[in-house]
Coordinates of C-alpha atoms in Angstrom, one line a residue:
M1377 CA 25.9 23.9 10.3
T1378 CA 22.9 22.2 11.5
L1379 CA 19.5 23.9 11.3
L1380 CA 17.4 23.9 14.5
L1381 CA 13.7 24.1 13.7
S1382 CA 10.8 24.6 16.2
R1383 CA 7.4 23.8 15.7
A1384 CA 6.4 27.2 14.8
D1385 CA 9.2 27.4 12.1
I1386 CA 8.1 24.1 10.7
S1387 CA 4.4 25.2 10.7
G1388 CA 5.6 28.2 8.5
L1389 CA 7.1 26.1 6.1
M1390 CA 4.5 23.6 5.1
R1391 CA 1.1 23.6 4.4
P1392 CA -1.3 20.2 4.0
A1393 CA -0.7 20.2 0.1
D1394 CA 2.9 19.9 1.1
Y1395 CA 2.9 17.1 3.1
L1396 CA 0.6 15.1 0.8
E1397 CA 3.1 15.7 -1.9
A1398 CA 6.1 14.6 0.4
V1399 CA 4.2 11.5 1.7
A1400 CA 3.5 10.4 -1.7
T1401 CA 7.1 10.8 -2.9
G1402 CA 8.4 8.8 0.0
L1403 CA 5.8 6.3 -0.6
C1404 CA 6.8 6.1 -4.4
A1405 CA 10.3 5.8 -3.7
G1406 CA 9.8 3.0 -1.2
E1407 CA 7.8 1.1 -3.8
A1408 CA 10.5 1.7 -6.3
G1409 CA 13.3 0.4 -4.1
G1410 CA 14.8 3.5 -3.3
A1411 CA 14.4 3.3 0.2
A1412 CA 14.9 1.4 3.6
A1413 CA 13.1 1.2 6.6
P1414 CA 13.6 -1.3 9.2
A1415 CA 11.2 -2.1 12.0
P1416 CA 10.3 0.5 14.7
M1417 CA 11.9 0.3 18.2
A1418 CA 9.7 0.7 21.6
L1419 CA 11.3 1.7 24.7
A1420 CA 9.0 1.8 27.7
G1421 CA 8.4 4.8 30.0
R1422 CA 6.5 5.4 33.0
G1423 CA 3.2 6.4 31.8
G1424 CA 4.0 5.7 28.1
T1425 CA 6.2 4.7 25.5
F1426 CA 9.1 6.2 23.5
H1427 CA 9.1 5.1 19.4
A1428 CA 11.8 5.4 17.3
K1429 CA 11.3 5.3 13.6
G1430 CA 14.2 5.6 10.9
A1431 CA 14.5 5.5 7.0
S1432 CA 16.7 6.4 4.1
L1433 CA 15.5 7.8 1.1
Q1434 CA 16.8 8.2 -2.1
L1435 CA 15.4 11.5 -3.7
E1436 CA 17.2 13.9 -5.7
R1437 CA 20.0 12.9 -2.9
P1438 CA 20.3 10.6 -0.2
W1439 CA 18.8 11.3 2.6
A1440 CA 18.5 9.7 6.3
A1441 CA 16.1 10.6 9.2
L1442 CA 15.5 9.4 12.8
K1443 CA 12.6 10.2 14.9
L1444 CA 12.1 9.6 18.6
N1445 CA 8.8 10.2 19.7
G1446 CA 7.3 10.0 23.3
N1447 CA 3.5 9.0 23.4
F1448 CA 2.3 9.6 27.0
P1449 CA -1.7 9.6 26.6
G1450 CA -1.8 10.4 30.4
N1451 CA -0.2 13.7 30.1
P1452 CA -2.1 16.9 31.4
P1453 CA -3.6 19.0 28.8
A1454 CA -0.7 21.6 29.1
L1455 CA 1.9 18.8 27.7
P1456 CA 1.4 17.2 24.5
T1457 CA 0.5 13.5 24.2
I1458 CA 3.1 12.9 21.3
Q1459 CA 6.4 14.8 21.3
G1460 CA 9.9 14.4 20.3
A1461 CA 12.4 15.2 17.5
I1462 CA 13.6 14.3 14.1
L1463 CA 17.3 14.1 13.3
L1464 CA 17.8 14.8 9.3
C1465 CA 21.2 13.5 7.9
D1466 CA 22.9 13.7 4.2
G1467 CA 22.3 10.1 3.4
E1468 CA 25.8 10.5 1.5
N1469 CA 28.6 12.0 4.0
G1470 CA 26.6 11.5 7.5
A1471 CA 26.3 15.2 8.0
L1472 CA 23.6 16.2 10.6
L1473 CA 21.4 18.3 8.4
A1474 CA 18.7 19.3 10.8
V1475 CA 17.2 19.0 14.3
M1476 CA 13.5 19.6 14.2
D1477 CA 10.4 19.1 16.3
S1478 CA 8.6 16.4 15.4
I1479 CA 5.1 17.4 16.5
E1480 CA 4.1 19.1 13.6
V1481 CA 5.5 16.6 11.2
T1482 CA 4.0 13.6 13.1
L1483 CA 0.2 15.3 13.1
R1484 CA 0.6 16.6 9.4
R1485 CA 2.2 13.8 7.7
T1486 CA -0.3 11.2 9.2
A1487 CA -3.1 13.3 8.1
A1488 CA -1.4 13.7 4.4
A1489 CA -1.3 9.8 4.5
T1490 CA -5.2 9.6 5.0
A1491 CA -5.8 12.4 2.5
L1492 CA -3.4 10.5 -0.1
A1493 CA -5.4 7.0 0.7
A1494 CA -8.7 9.0 0.5
R1495 CA -7.8 10.3 -3.0
F1496 CA -7.4 6.7 -4.3
L1497 CA -9.7 4.8 -1.8
A1498 CA -12.9 7.1 -1.1
R1499 CA -15.7 7.8 -3.6
P1500 CA -14.7 10.9 -5.4
G1501 CA -18.1 12.2 -4.3
S1502 CA -17.8 11.5 -0.7
H1503 CA -19.3 14.3 1.4
S1504 CA -19.8 13.2 5.2
L1505 CA -17.2 12.8 7.7
L1506 CA -17.1 11.2 11.1
V1507 CA -13.9 11.6 13.1
C1508 CA -13.5 9.4 16.3
G1509 CA -10.8 10.9 18.6
C1510 CA -11.2 15.0 18.7
G1511 CA -7.7 15.9 19.7
A1512 CA -4.9 17.4 17.5
Q1513 CA -4.9 14.5 15.6
G1514 CA -8.5 14.5 14.4
E1515 CA -8.4 18.4 13.6
A1516 CA -5.3 17.7 11.3
Q1517 CA -7.3 14.8 9.8
L1518 CA -10.1 17.0 9.4
E1519 CA -7.9 19.8 7.6
A1520 CA -6.6 17.4 5.0
L1521 CA -9.7 15.7 3.9
A1522 CA -11.5 18.9 3.5
E1523 CA -8.7 19.8 0.8
I1524 CA -9.3 16.9 -1.5
L1525 CA -12.9 15.6 -0.6
P1526 CA -16.2 17.8 -1.1
L1527 CA -17.0 17.5 2.7
R1528 CA -20.5 19.0 3.5
R1529 CA -21.1 17.4 6.8
C1530 CA -19.0 16.5 9.7
F1531 CA -19.8 14.4 12.8
A1532 CA -17.3 14.5 15.6
W1533 CA -17.3 11.8 18.6
D1534 CA -15.0 11.7 21.5
L1535 CA -15.1 9.9 25.0
D1536 CA -14.7 13.6 26.1
F1537 CA -17.9 15.3 24.9
A1538 CA -16.2 18.7 25.0
K1539 CA -13.5 18.0 22.7
A1540 CA -16.2 16.6 20.2
E1541 CA -17.8 20.0 20.6
A1542 CA -14.5 22.3 20.0
L1543 CA -13.7 19.7 16.9
A1544 CA -17.3 20.7 15.8
A1545 CA -17.0 24.2 16.1
I1546 CA -13.8 24.4 14.0
A1547 CA -15.5 22.2 11.2
R1548 CA -18.4 24.9 11.3
R1549 CA -15.5 27.6 10.9
R1550 CA -14.5 25.9 7.5
G1551 CA -18.4 25.9 6.2
L1552 CA -19.3 22.5 7.1
D1553 CA -22.6 21.4 8.7
A1554 CA -20.9 19.9 11.9
R1555 CA -22.3 18.6 15.1
P1556 CA -21.0 16.6 17.9
V1557 CA -22.4 13.0 18.9
R1558 CA -22.8 11.1 22.2
E1559 CA -23.1 8.0 19.9
M1560 CA -20.7 7.2 17.2
A1561 CA -22.6 3.9 15.5
D1562 CA -25.4 6.2 14.1
A1563 CA -22.9 8.9 12.7
A1564 CA -20.7 6.4 11.4
R1565 CA -23.8 4.5 9.2
A1566 CA -24.4 7.9 8.1
S1567 CA -20.8 8.9 6.8
D1568 CA -18.8 8.3 3.7
V1569 CA -15.6 8.5 5.7
I1570 CA -14.4 7.4 8.7
V1571 CA -11.4 8.4 10.7
A1572 CA -10.5 6.7 13.8
C1573 CA -7.6 8.2 15.5
T1574 CA -8.0 7.4 19.1
T1575 CA -6.0 5.5 21.7
A1576 CA -8.7 2.6 22.2
R1577 CA -7.2 -1.0 23.0
E1578 CA -10.8 -2.3 22.5
P1579 CA -12.5 -2.0 18.9
Y1580 CA -15.1 0.0 18.6
L1581 CA -15.8 0.2 14.9
M1582 CA -17.9 -2.7 14.2
P1583 CA -18.8 -4.4 10.9
G1584 CA -22.4 -2.9 10.6
D1585 CA -20.7 0.9 11.5
A1586 CA -19.3 1.1 7.8
G1587 CA -22.0 1.4 5.1
P1588 CA -21.6 0.1 1.3
G1589 CA -18.8 2.4 -0.2
C1590 CA -17.3 3.7 3.2
F1591 CA -13.9 4.5 3.3
V1592 CA -12.0 4.0 7.0
A1593 CA -8.6 5.3 7.8
A1594 CA -7.6 3.5 10.8
V1595 CA -4.9 5.7 12.5
G1596 CA -4.9 5.2 16.0
A1597 CA -3.3 1.7 16.6
D1598 CA 0.3 2.7 16.7
S1599 CA 1.3 0.2 19.2
P1600 CA 0.4 -3.7 19.1
D1601 CA -2.1 -2.9 22.3
K1602 CA -4.3 -0.8 20.4
N1603 CA -7.1 -1.5 18.4
E1604 CA -10.0 0.4 17.0
V1605 CA -11.4 -1.6 13.8
H1606 CA -12.9 -5.3 14.7
P1607 CA -11.8 -7.8 13.2
A1608 CA -14.6 -8.9 11.3
L1609 CA -15.1 -5.4 9.8
M1610 CA -11.3 -5.7 8.6
G1611 CA -12.2 -9.2 7.3
A1612 CA -15.1 -7.8 5.3
A1613 CA -13.5 -4.8 3.8
R1614 CA -10.6 -4.1 1.2
V1615 CA -7.5 -3.5 3.4
V1616 CA -4.8 -1.3 2.4
V1617 CA -1.6 -0.7 4.4
D1618 CA 0.8 2.2 4.9
R1619 CA 3.6 -0.8 5.6
L1620 CA 2.7 -4.4 5.4
E1621 CA 5.3 -5.6 8.0
Q1622 CA 4.4 -2.7 10.3
C1623 CA 0.6 -3.3 10.2
L1624 CA 1.5 -7.1 11.0
A1625 CA 3.3 -6.1 14.1
M1626 CA 1.2 -3.1 15.4
G1627 CA -1.9 -2.2 13.4
D1628 CA -5.6 -3.2 13.7
L1629 CA -4.1 -5.8 10.6
R1630 CA -2.5 -7.4 13.7
H1631 CA -5.6 -8.0 15.6
A1632 CA -7.6 -9.1 12.5
V1633 CA -5.2 -11.4 11.8
G1634 CA -4.7 -12.9 15.4
A1635 CA -8.4 -13.5 15.4
G1636 CA -8.4 -15.4 12.4
A1637 CA -10.5 -12.8 10.6
M1638 CA -8.0 -12.5 7.5
R1639 CA -4.5 -13.7 6.4
A1640 CA -1.5 -11.3 5.4
G1641 CA -2.3 -12.5 1.9
D1642 CA -5.8 -11.0 2.1
V1643 CA -4.5 -7.4 2.0
H1644 CA -5.5 -5.5 -1.1
G1645 CA -2.0 -3.7 -1.2
G1646 CA 0.1 -1.1 0.1
L1647 CA -0.8 2.7 -0.2
G1648 CA 2.6 3.2 -2.2
A1649 CA 1.7 0.4 -4.6
I1650 CA -1.4 2.2 -5.1
V1651 CA -0.3 5.7 -5.5
S1652 CA 2.4 4.3 -8.0
G1653 CA -0.2 2.4 -10.1
A1654 CA 1.1 -0.8 -9.3
A1655 CA -1.9 -1.9 -7.6
P1656 CA -5.6 -1.0 -8.2
G1657 CA -7.4 1.7 -5.9
R1658 CA -11.3 1.9 -5.9
T1659 CA -12.9 0.1 -8.8
D1660 CA -16.8 0.1 -7.3
D1661 CA -18.9 2.3 -5.5
D1662 CA -19.8 -0.5 -2.8
Q1663 CA -16.4 -1.3 -2.0
I1664 CA -15.7 -1.0 1.9
F1665 CA -12.0 0.1 2.1
V1666 CA -9.7 0.4 5.7
F1667 CA -6.4 2.2 5.4
D1668 CA -4.6 0.8 8.4
S1669 CA -2.2 3.5 8.9
T1670 CA 0.6 3.1 11.5
G1671 CA 2.7 5.8 10.4
T1672 CA 6.2 5.0 8.5
A1673 CA 9.5 6.3 8.7
L1674 CA 9.5 6.7 5.0
Q1675 CA 6.9 9.6 5.5
D1676 CA 9.0 11.1 8.2
V1677 CA 12.2 11.5 6.1
A1678 CA 10.4 12.8 3.2
A1679 CA 8.7 15.5 4.8
A1680 CA 12.0 16.3 6.9
A1681 CA 13.8 16.5 3.4
A1682 CA 10.9 19.1 2.0
I1683 CA 10.9 21.1 5.4
Y1684 CA 15.0 21.5 5.2
A1685 CA 14.8 22.4 1.6
R1686 CA 12.3 25.0 2.3
A1687 CA 13.9 26.2 5.4
R1688 CA 17.6 26.3 3.4
R1689 CA 16.0 28.6 0.5
R1690 CA 14.3 31.0 2.9
G1691 CA 17.0 31.0 5.4
G1692 CA 16.8 32.9 8.9
Y1693 CA 17.0 29.9 11.1
A1694 CA 18.6 29.1 14.2
T1695 CA 22.0 26.9 13.9
F1696 CA 24.1 25.0 15.8
A1697 CA 27.5 23.4 15.0
F1698 CA 27.3 19.9 16.4
G1699 CA 30.8 18.2 16.4
N1700 CA 32.5 21.0 15.0
G1701 CA 33.3 23.2 18.5
G1702 CA 30.0 24.7 18.4

């Protein structure tokens, strides 16, 4: 029987630390050759785009997953910008193990990848954070980073100032000295960590905005037309990618290479290589790191596998007999 898991189901099964562990497991398996992830597919919609990402992953058993997400930035507030579903299959016999809502998984595994990168690339004493883009992803990023860094101060910036105010209020409830800002640059220069998770199509993070030792998580560029980090800042920093081929096709790296600010060979390394110890992380307090995070299917399948295992142990979730007369 195929498990049917809602967003509420998934939220009750996984905490941020669980996603961080799953993302690390998936990336390390990919680094060791135990995974396959073809290039994502994009399908045009009216007012947005559908993204399909799939991967197979060999862990304690073989898994395969396919996620289809709609990304429609113009949706009204009552309708999520990103929504869709994940199909999780048995990689040995093809059985459809679960159909699960993708909203929570996409939010949390994306934030977990940032937190994992920060563990290796941010200065351990980083205490100040700027979140650019204060929607649902901004909140998830704040929660994930607050679990691994000694954050004391948070700046929130969004073109919609009310959203910045709302995120600052959430940060204050977590015990942080937090405030919304209307001007991004000054807050960026005062921050140890900058998270860029907007839908911008023109870069707004400039070379002077990231000071010595800053860690920048570039999360928003998940399609070729999006760009948050100026090519000159990319060229001046040590760039770490979640998946090189994908970042060259759709990340901020794509724009930096296109502008001649850097070449693919200038990339410091992949996050999987750093986590597994095959490549070095931060070695100097003054190094500026940019993590180009486009979101990989390896993260999705690893998170989905962890969710499925927990759901099976707990029991009580809805099921359906796909293909078996159900």
